[in-house]
């Protein structure tokens, strides 16, 4: 074997790798089917529709994680089998594809490609560095600050990511030698974009749609109105602590290349000079970005939906003759992520309507909650049950819509303090995302090609573990001190 021609040896290695990958996928497929069967038999107390829906969902989750099939194929198969098995009607099984967040993600992919291909992101970053930043670290600090401030202005995490992304990827492009994709610097820039642009919003009532939805559920079911000032008092400090620790962990997961950390401000100045005058494509990209931000900022007057504005702007970026993205560049966008996100939302809808969410709440809360427990312990247990429930319920908004009413109804029926534990169920929907399909804003970044599935799981799981630790500790400290639990 050692005497083989190098080309032949390389071909043999490729064949062996393909064979090993095939074996792993076959084992994963078999394991996914076995898991689905086990879930079916273990779902005591669920109706036939609920058992089948939960079994199919858990099978699909394993297939997504192991990448046995392309994610979009598994997504469409899942919706199809929901219909074939009677778990859902065709309308319910494909309802997620019409959700506004799916088209937000579509627009985000177009935005990201336009910013990168036009070069406007790098120009914006160079301009900022000339006046405010002197290093990669200082520019990442500015992005964190911008993300925190934007959380007070818009409840859409995807919107905030679209605003921050041009700056982050531009900064990475300034410091990286060559293509940003595949570098730790690019991964770190996208990690900080996600953490700063999305997770700060968890501590603000209007910072993310899930919070608004949860507050509405509490008002309807418990008759308690939650005010903006109360929410930030309760959840602001734990959210900031979680986000800052997660950013530190992300820096450890994806440490920037050494030459990036030692780069001087003069490099950025030189890069800015080398860019020359703005090209017509850059001017168009900047104009369309300004139009988009302007329409989002003035929505209280014109009442155009933010997702509609995003799609309109995506159409401008793609327009022939006066757009930014060429037909060839458009073909390279990873649109399967859009189909994937639609399936993730569909799962929450189907599991909610088949009673799976209520079943999870009844089984787990009934098993662990005791009337003589302290409210702090009840809150911690409810949060941890929510962590488990979120895995099959998938996307955060649908997890809150399905699980939070079950929690409120359970505690109210048991005549136990309901507000604190119900809010903890919302926090579990906000903060738990072991896998990409559990957090829609992250899918928008993942679709831009900076993260592999493995990278995504590393980042999201790390954030989730940090969040779990902070939230459980807060149940016995901060939430108790501020009177929530």
Coordinates of C-alpha atoms in Angstrom, one line a residue:
X1 CA 0.0 0.0 0.0
X2 CA 2.9 2.4 0.8
X3 CA 4.2 2.0 -2.8
X4 CA 0.9 3.0 -4.4
X5 CA 0.9 6.0 -6.7
X6 CA -0.1 9.1 -4.7
X7 CA -3.1 9.8 -7.0
X8 CA -4.3 6.2 -6.6
X9 CA -3.8 6.4 -2.8
X10 CA -5.8 9.6 -2.7
X11 CA -8.6 8.0 -4.7
X12 CA -8.7 5.0 -2.4
X13 CA -8.9 7.3 0.6
X14 CA -11.8 9.1 -1.0
X15 CA -13.6 5.8 -1.6
X16 CA -13.0 4.6 2.0
X17 CA -14.3 8.0 3.3
X18 CA -17.5 7.7 1.2
X19 CA -18.0 4.1 2.4
X20 CA -17.6 5.2 6.0
X21 CA -20.0 8.1 5.5
X22 CA -22.5 5.8 3.9
X23 CA -22.3 3.4 6.8
X24 CA -22.8 6.2 9.3
X25 CA -25.9 7.4 7.5
X26 CA -27.4 4.0 7.3
X27 CA -26.9 3.5 11.0
X28 CA -28.4 6.9 11.7
X29 CA -31.4 6.1 9.5
X30 CA -32.0 2.8 11.4
X31 CA -31.5 4.6 14.7
X32 CA -34.0 7.3 13.7
X33 CA -36.6 4.7 12.8
X34 CA -36.1 2.8 16.0
X35 CA -36.4 6.0 18.1
X36 CA -39.7 6.8 16.3
X37 CA -41.1 3.4 17.1
X38 CA -40.0 3.7 20.8
X39 CA -41.6 7.1 21.1
X40 CA -44.8 5.7 19.7
X41 CA -45.0 3.0 22.4
X42 CA -43.8 5.3 25.2
X43 CA -46.4 8.0 24.5
X44 CA -48.9 6.6 27.0
X45 CA -51.8 9.1 27.4
X46 CA -51.5 10.6 24.0
X47 CA -54.0 9.9 21.2
X48 CA -53.0 8.1 18.0
X49 CA -52.5 11.4 16.2
X50 CA -50.3 12.8 18.9
X51 CA -48.2 9.6 19.2
X52 CA -47.6 9.5 15.4
X53 CA -46.8 13.2 15.2
X54 CA -44.3 13.0 18.0
X55 CA -42.7 9.8 16.6
X56 CA -42.3 11.3 13.2
X57 CA -40.9 14.5 14.7
X58 CA -38.3 12.7 16.7
X59 CA -37.3 10.6 13.7
X60 CA -37.0 13.8 11.6
X61 CA -34.8 15.5 14.2
X62 CA -32.3 12.6 14.2
X63 CA -32.2 12.7 10.4
X64 CA -31.6 16.4 10.4
X65 CA -28.8 16.2 12.9
X66 CA -27.1 13.2 11.2
X67 CA -27.7 14.7 7.7
X68 CA -28.9 11.4 6.3
X69 CA -30.8 13.3 3.7
X70 CA -30.5 16.9 2.6
X71 CA -32.4 19.0 5.2
X72 CA -35.0 20.1 2.7
X73 CA -35.8 16.5 1.7
X74 CA -36.3 15.5 5.3
X75 CA -38.5 18.6 5.8
X76 CA -40.8 17.9 2.9
X77 CA -40.9 14.1 3.8
X78 CA -42.0 15.0 7.3
X79 CA -44.9 17.2 6.2
X80 CA -45.9 14.5 3.7
X81 CA -45.9 11.8 6.3
X82 CA -47.9 14.0 8.7
X83 CA -50.6 13.8 6.0
X84 CA -50.2 10.2 5.1
X85 CA -50.5 9.0 8.7
X86 CA -53.5 11.3 9.5
X87 CA -51.5 13.3 12.1
X88 CA -52.4 16.5 10.3
X89 CA -54.5 17.9 7.5
X90 CA -52.6 19.0 4.3
X91 CA -53.2 22.6 5.4
X92 CA -51.7 22.0 8.9
X93 CA -48.8 19.9 7.6
X94 CA -47.6 22.6 5.3
X95 CA -48.7 25.6 7.3
X96 CA -45.2 26.6 8.3
X97 CA -44.1 27.5 4.8
X98 CA -46.5 30.4 4.8
X99 CA -45.3 31.8 8.1
X100 CA -43.8 35.3 7.9
X101 CA -40.5 34.3 9.6
X102 CA -39.8 31.9 6.7
X103 CA -39.8 34.7 4.2
X104 CA -37.8 36.8 6.6
X105 CA -35.1 34.1 6.4
X106 CA -35.4 34.1 2.6
X107 CA -34.9 37.9 2.5
X108 CA -32.0 37.5 5.0
X109 CA -30.1 35.1 2.6
X110 CA -30.5 37.6 -0.2
X111 CA -29.4 40.5 2.0
X112 CA -26.3 38.7 3.1
X113 CA -25.3 37.8 -0.4
X114 CA -25.9 41.3 -1.6
X115 CA -23.8 42.8 1.2
X116 CA -21.0 40.4 0.6
X117 CA -20.9 40.6 -3.2
X118 CA -21.3 44.3 -3.4
X119 CA -18.5 45.1 -0.9
X120 CA -20.6 47.6 1.0
X121 CA -20.2 45.7 4.3
X122 CA -16.4 46.1 4.1
X123 CA -16.7 49.8 3.2
X124 CA -19.0 50.4 6.2
X125 CA -16.7 48.6 8.5
X126 CA -13.6 50.5 7.3
X127 CA -15.5 53.8 7.7
X128 CA -16.4 52.9 11.3
X129 CA -12.9 51.8 12.1
X130 CA -11.4 55.1 11.0
X131 CA -13.4 56.9 13.7
X132 CA -14.2 54.4 16.4
X133 CA -12.4 51.1 16.3
X134 CA -8.7 50.4 16.4
X135 CA -8.7 46.6 16.5
X136 CA -10.8 43.5 15.8
X137 CA -11.7 43.3 19.5
X138 CA -12.9 46.9 19.7
X139 CA -15.0 46.5 16.6
X140 CA -16.6 43.4 18.0
X141 CA -17.4 45.4 21.1
X142 CA -19.2 48.0 19.0
X143 CA -21.3 45.3 17.4
X144 CA -22.3 44.0 20.8
X145 CA -23.3 47.5 21.8
X146 CA -25.3 48.1 18.6
X147 CA -27.1 44.7 19.1
X148 CA -28.1 45.7 22.7
X149 CA -29.4 49.1 21.6
X150 CA -31.4 47.6 18.7
X151 CA -33.1 45.2 21.1
X152 CA -35.0 48.2 22.4
X153 CA -36.1 49.3 19.0
X154 CA -37.5 46.2 17.2
X155 CA -39.0 42.9 18.3
X156 CA -37.7 41.0 15.3
X157 CA -34.4 39.1 15.8
X158 CA -34.0 38.6 12.1
X159 CA -34.3 42.3 11.5
X160 CA -31.6 43.1 14.0
X161 CA -29.3 40.5 12.4
X162 CA -29.9 42.0 9.0
X163 CA -28.8 45.4 10.4
X164 CA -25.7 44.1 12.2
X165 CA -24.6 41.6 9.6
X166 CA -23.1 44.1 7.1
X167 CA -20.9 45.6 9.9
X168 CA -19.8 42.3 11.2
X169 CA -18.9 40.6 8.0
X170 CA -17.3 43.9 6.8
X171 CA -15.0 43.9 9.9
X172 CA -14.0 40.3 9.2
X173 CA -13.3 41.1 5.6
X174 CA -11.0 44.0 6.7
X175 CA -8.8 41.8 8.9
X176 CA -8.9 38.4 7.1
X177 CA -6.4 37.6 4.4
X178 CA -8.5 36.1 1.7
X179 CA -11.9 34.5 1.8
X180 CA -13.7 35.1 5.1
X181 CA -15.8 31.9 4.9
X182 CA -14.1 28.9 6.6
X183 CA -12.1 31.1 8.9
X184 CA -12.5 31.3 12.7
X185 CA -12.7 35.1 12.4
X186 CA -15.7 34.8 10.1
X187 CA -17.3 32.2 12.4
X188 CA -16.7 34.4 15.4
X189 CA -18.1 37.5 13.7
X190 CA -21.3 35.6 12.8
X191 CA -21.5 34.2 16.3
X192 CA -21.3 37.7 17.9
X193 CA -23.8 38.9 15.3
X194 CA -26.3 36.3 16.4
X195 CA -25.7 36.6 20.2
X196 CA -25.7 40.4 20.2
X197 CA -28.5 40.8 17.6
X198 CA -30.9 38.2 19.0
X199 CA -30.3 37.2 22.6
X200 CA -30.3 40.6 24.2
X201 CA -33.9 40.8 23.2
X202 CA -34.9 38.1 25.6
X203 CA -34.7 40.5 28.5
X204 CA -37.0 43.1 27.0
X205 CA -40.8 42.6 26.7
X206 CA -40.7 44.1 23.2
X207 CA -37.3 42.7 22.3
X208 CA -38.6 39.4 20.7
X209 CA -41.9 38.2 19.4
X210 CA -42.0 35.3 21.8
X211 CA -42.1 37.6 24.8
X212 CA -45.0 39.5 23.4
X213 CA -46.9 36.3 22.7
X214 CA -46.2 34.9 26.2
X215 CA -47.4 38.1 27.9
X216 CA -50.6 37.9 25.8
X217 CA -51.1 34.3 26.9
X218 CA -50.6 35.2 30.6
X219 CA -53.1 38.1 30.4
X220 CA -55.7 35.9 28.7
X221 CA -55.3 32.8 30.9
X222 CA -54.3 34.3 34.3
X223 CA -55.7 37.8 34.0
X224 CA -52.4 39.4 34.8
X225 CA -51.0 42.2 32.7
X226 CA -47.3 42.4 32.4
X227 CA -45.6 45.8 31.9
X228 CA -42.5 46.6 30.0
X229 CA -40.7 47.9 33.2
X230 CA -41.6 44.7 35.0
X231 CA -40.2 42.4 32.3
X232 CA -36.8 44.2 32.1
X233 CA -36.6 44.2 35.9
X234 CA -37.2 40.5 36.1
X235 CA -35.2 39.3 33.1
X236 CA -32.8 42.1 32.1
X237 CA -29.9 41.2 34.4
X238 CA -29.9 37.4 33.7
X239 CA -30.1 38.0 30.0
X240 CA -27.1 40.3 29.9
X241 CA -25.1 37.9 32.0
X242 CA -26.0 35.0 29.8
X243 CA -25.2 36.9 26.6
X244 CA -21.8 38.2 27.8
X245 CA -20.7 34.8 29.0
X246 CA -21.9 33.2 25.7
X247 CA -19.8 35.7 23.7
X248 CA -16.8 34.8 25.8
X249 CA -17.4 31.1 25.2
X250 CA -17.8 31.8 21.4
X251 CA -14.5 33.5 21.4
X252 CA -13.0 30.4 22.9
X253 CA -14.8 28.1 20.4
X254 CA -13.7 30.1 17.4
X255 CA -10.5 32.0 18.4
X256 CA -9.6 34.5 15.6
X257 CA -6.4 33.8 13.6
X258 CA -3.3 35.3 15.3
X259 CA -2.7 37.8 12.5
X260 CA -6.2 39.2 13.0
X261 CA -5.6 40.0 16.7
X262 CA -2.3 41.7 16.0
X263 CA -3.6 43.8 13.0
X264 CA -3.2 47.6 13.4
X265 CA -5.6 50.4 12.6
X266 CA -3.3 51.5 9.8
X267 CA -4.3 48.3 7.9
X268 CA -7.9 49.3 7.9
X269 CA -7.0 52.8 6.8
X270 CA -5.0 51.4 4.0
X271 CA -7.9 49.0 3.0
X272 CA -10.2 52.0 3.0
X273 CA -7.9 53.9 0.7
X274 CA -7.6 50.8 -1.6
X275 CA -11.4 50.6 -1.9
X276 CA -11.4 53.8 -4.0
X277 CA -14.6 55.6 -4.8
X278 CA -17.9 53.8 -4.3
X279 CA -19.0 51.7 -7.3
X280 CA -22.5 51.9 -8.7
X281 CA -23.2 48.4 -7.2
X282 CA -22.1 49.6 -3.7
X283 CA -24.3 52.7 -4.1
X284 CA -27.3 50.6 -5.0
X285 CA -26.7 48.3 -2.1
X286 CA -26.4 51.2 0.3
X287 CA -29.5 52.8 -1.1
X288 CA -31.6 49.6 -0.7
X289 CA -30.3 49.1 2.8
X290 CA -31.3 52.7 3.8
X291 CA -34.7 52.2 2.2
X292 CA -35.3 49.0 4.1
X293 CA -34.2 50.4 7.5
X294 CA -36.2 53.5 6.9
X295 CA -39.4 51.5 6.2
X296 CA -38.8 49.4 9.3
X297 CA -38.2 52.4 11.5
X298 CA -41.4 54.1 10.3
X299 CA -43.8 51.1 10.3
X300 CA -46.0 52.7 13.0
X301 CA -47.1 55.2 10.4
X302 CA -47.3 53.3 7.1
X303 CA -48.3 49.9 8.8
X304 CA -46.5 47.8 6.1
X305 CA -45.5 44.4 7.6
X306 CA -41.8 44.1 8.3
X307 CA -41.6 40.7 6.4
X308 CA -43.2 42.4 3.4
X309 CA -40.6 45.2 3.5
X310 CA -37.9 42.5 3.6
X311 CA -39.2 40.7 0.6
X312 CA -39.6 44.0 -1.4
X313 CA -36.0 44.9 -0.6
X314 CA -34.8 41.4 -1.6
X315 CA -36.6 41.9 -4.9
X316 CA -34.7 45.2 -5.4
X317 CA -31.4 43.5 -4.7
X318 CA -32.2 40.8 -7.3
X319 CA -33.7 43.0 -9.9
X320 CA -32.2 42.8 -13.4
X321 CA -30.5 46.0 -14.6
X322 CA -30.6 47.9 -11.3
X323 CA -30.1 45.2 -8.7
X324 CA -27.0 44.1 -6.8
X325 CA -26.9 40.3 -7.2
X326 CA -26.3 38.5 -10.5
X327 CA -28.2 35.4 -11.6
X328 CA -25.1 33.3 -11.0
X329 CA -24.7 34.6 -7.4
X330 CA -28.4 34.1 -6.7
X331 CA -28.1 30.4 -7.6
X332 CA -25.4 30.0 -4.9
X333 CA -27.7 31.1 -2.1
X334 CA -28.6 28.2 0.2
X335 CA -32.4 28.3 -0.2
X336 CA -33.0 24.8 1.3
X337 CA -32.7 26.6 4.6
X338 CA -36.0 28.3 3.8
X339 CA -37.7 25.0 3.3
X340 CA -36.1 23.7 6.5
X341 CA -37.4 26.6 8.5
X342 CA -40.9 26.1 7.2
X343 CA -40.9 22.5 8.4
X344 CA -39.6 23.6 11.9
X345 CA -42.6 25.9 12.3
X346 CA -45.0 23.2 11.0
X347 CA -43.8 20.8 13.7
X348 CA -44.9 23.3 16.5
X349 CA -48.3 23.7 14.9
X350 CA -48.9 20.0 14.5
X351 CA -47.7 19.0 17.9
X352 CA -49.8 21.8 19.5
X353 CA -53.0 20.7 17.8
X354 CA -52.5 17.0 18.5
X355 CA -52.1 17.7 22.2
X356 CA -48.4 16.7 22.5
X357 CA -47.5 20.0 24.2
X358 CA -50.2 19.7 26.8
X359 CA -49.2 16.0 27.4
X360 CA -45.6 16.9 28.0
X361 CA -46.6 19.6 30.5
X362 CA -49.0 17.2 32.3
X363 CA -46.6 14.3 32.4
X364 CA -43.5 16.1 33.5
X365 CA -44.9 18.8 35.7
X366 CA -47.2 16.3 37.3
X367 CA -44.3 14.0 38.0
X368 CA -42.0 16.6 39.6
X369 CA -44.1 19.5 41.0
X370 CA -45.3 19.1 44.6
X371 CA -47.6 21.6 46.4
X372 CA -45.2 21.9 49.3
X373 CA -42.3 23.0 47.1
X374 CA -40.9 26.5 47.2
X375 CA -41.9 28.7 44.4
X376 CA -38.3 29.0 43.4
X377 CA -38.0 25.2 43.0
X378 CA -41.2 25.1 41.0
X379 CA -39.9 27.8 38.7
X380 CA -36.6 26.0 38.1
X381 CA -38.4 22.7 37.5
X382 CA -40.8 24.3 35.0
X383 CA -37.9 25.9 33.2
X384 CA -36.1 22.5 32.9
X385 CA -39.3 20.8 31.7
X386 CA -39.5 23.5 29.1
X387 CA -36.0 22.7 28.0
X388 CA -37.1 19.1 27.3
X389 CA -40.4 20.2 25.7
X390 CA -38.7 22.6 23.4
X391 CA -36.7 19.8 21.6
X392 CA -39.8 18.3 19.9
X393 CA -41.7 21.5 19.7
X394 CA -38.8 22.9 17.7
X395 CA -39.1 26.7 17.0
X396 CA -39.2 29.1 19.9
X397 CA -42.4 30.9 19.0
X398 CA -44.4 27.6 18.5
X399 CA -42.8 26.2 21.6
X400 CA -44.2 29.1 23.6
X401 CA -47.6 29.0 21.9
X402 CA -47.9 25.3 22.7
X403 CA -46.3 24.8 26.1
X404 CA -46.9 28.1 27.9
X405 CA -50.7 27.7 28.0
X406 CA -50.3 24.1 29.3
X407 CA -48.1 25.4 32.2
X408 CA -50.5 28.2 33.1
X409 CA -53.5 25.9 33.1
X410 CA -51.6 23.3 35.2
X411 CA -50.6 25.7 38.0
X412 CA -53.9 27.5 37.9
X413 CA -55.8 24.2 38.3
X414 CA -53.6 23.1 41.1
X415 CA -54.2 26.5 42.8
X416 CA -50.4 27.1 42.9
X417 CA -48.6 30.4 42.2
X418 CA -48.8 30.5 38.4
X419 CA -47.2 33.7 37.2
X420 CA -43.5 32.9 38.0
X421 CA -43.5 29.3 36.6
X422 CA -45.4 30.4 33.5
X423 CA -42.9 33.1 32.8
X424 CA -40.1 30.5 33.2
X425 CA -41.8 28.5 30.4
X426 CA -41.4 31.5 28.2
X427 CA -37.8 31.8 29.2
X428 CA -37.2 28.2 28.2
X429 CA -38.7 29.0 24.8
X430 CA -36.5 32.0 24.5
X431 CA -33.2 30.6 25.6
X432 CA -33.1 26.9 24.5
X433 CA -31.6 26.1 21.1
X434 CA -29.4 23.0 21.0
X435 CA -29.8 22.7 17.3
X436 CA -30.2 25.2 14.4
X437 CA -33.8 24.3 13.7
X438 CA -34.8 25.5 17.2
X439 CA -33.9 29.2 16.5
X440 CA -35.1 30.8 13.3
X441 CA -32.8 33.9 13.4
X442 CA -29.8 31.6 13.5
X443 CA -31.0 29.7 10.4
X444 CA -30.7 33.0 8.5
X445 CA -27.0 33.2 9.4
X446 CA -26.4 29.6 8.9
X447 CA -27.8 29.8 5.4
X448 CA -25.1 32.3 4.5
X449 CA -22.5 29.5 4.6
X450 CA -20.2 30.6 7.5
X451 CA -21.2 27.7 9.8
X452 CA -21.2 24.0 9.2
X453 CA -23.9 22.0 11.0
X454 CA -21.2 20.9 13.6
X455 CA -20.2 24.6 14.2
X456 CA -23.8 25.6 14.6
X457 CA -24.5 22.9 17.2
X458 CA -21.3 23.8 19.1
X459 CA -22.3 27.5 19.3
X460 CA -26.0 27.0 20.1
X461 CA -25.4 24.2 22.6
X462 CA -22.8 26.2 24.4
X463 CA -25.2 29.2 24.6
X464 CA -28.0 26.9 25.8
X465 CA -25.9 25.3 28.6
X466 CA -24.9 28.8 29.8
X467 CA -28.5 29.9 29.7
X468 CA -29.7 26.9 31.6
X469 CA -27.1 27.4 34.4
X470 CA -27.9 31.1 34.7
X471 CA -31.7 30.7 34.6
X472 CA -31.7 27.9 37.3
X473 CA -29.4 29.9 39.5
X474 CA -31.5 33.0 39.0
X475 CA -34.6 31.1 40.2
X476 CA -33.1 30.9 43.6
X477 CA -31.4 34.3 43.6
X478 CA -32.3 37.1 41.2
X479 CA -35.9 36.1 40.5
X480 CA -36.5 35.6 44.2
X481 CA -34.9 39.0 45.1
X482 CA -37.0 40.9 42.6
X483 CA -40.2 39.2 43.8
X484 CA -40.9 37.0 40.7
X485 CA -40.5 33.7 42.5

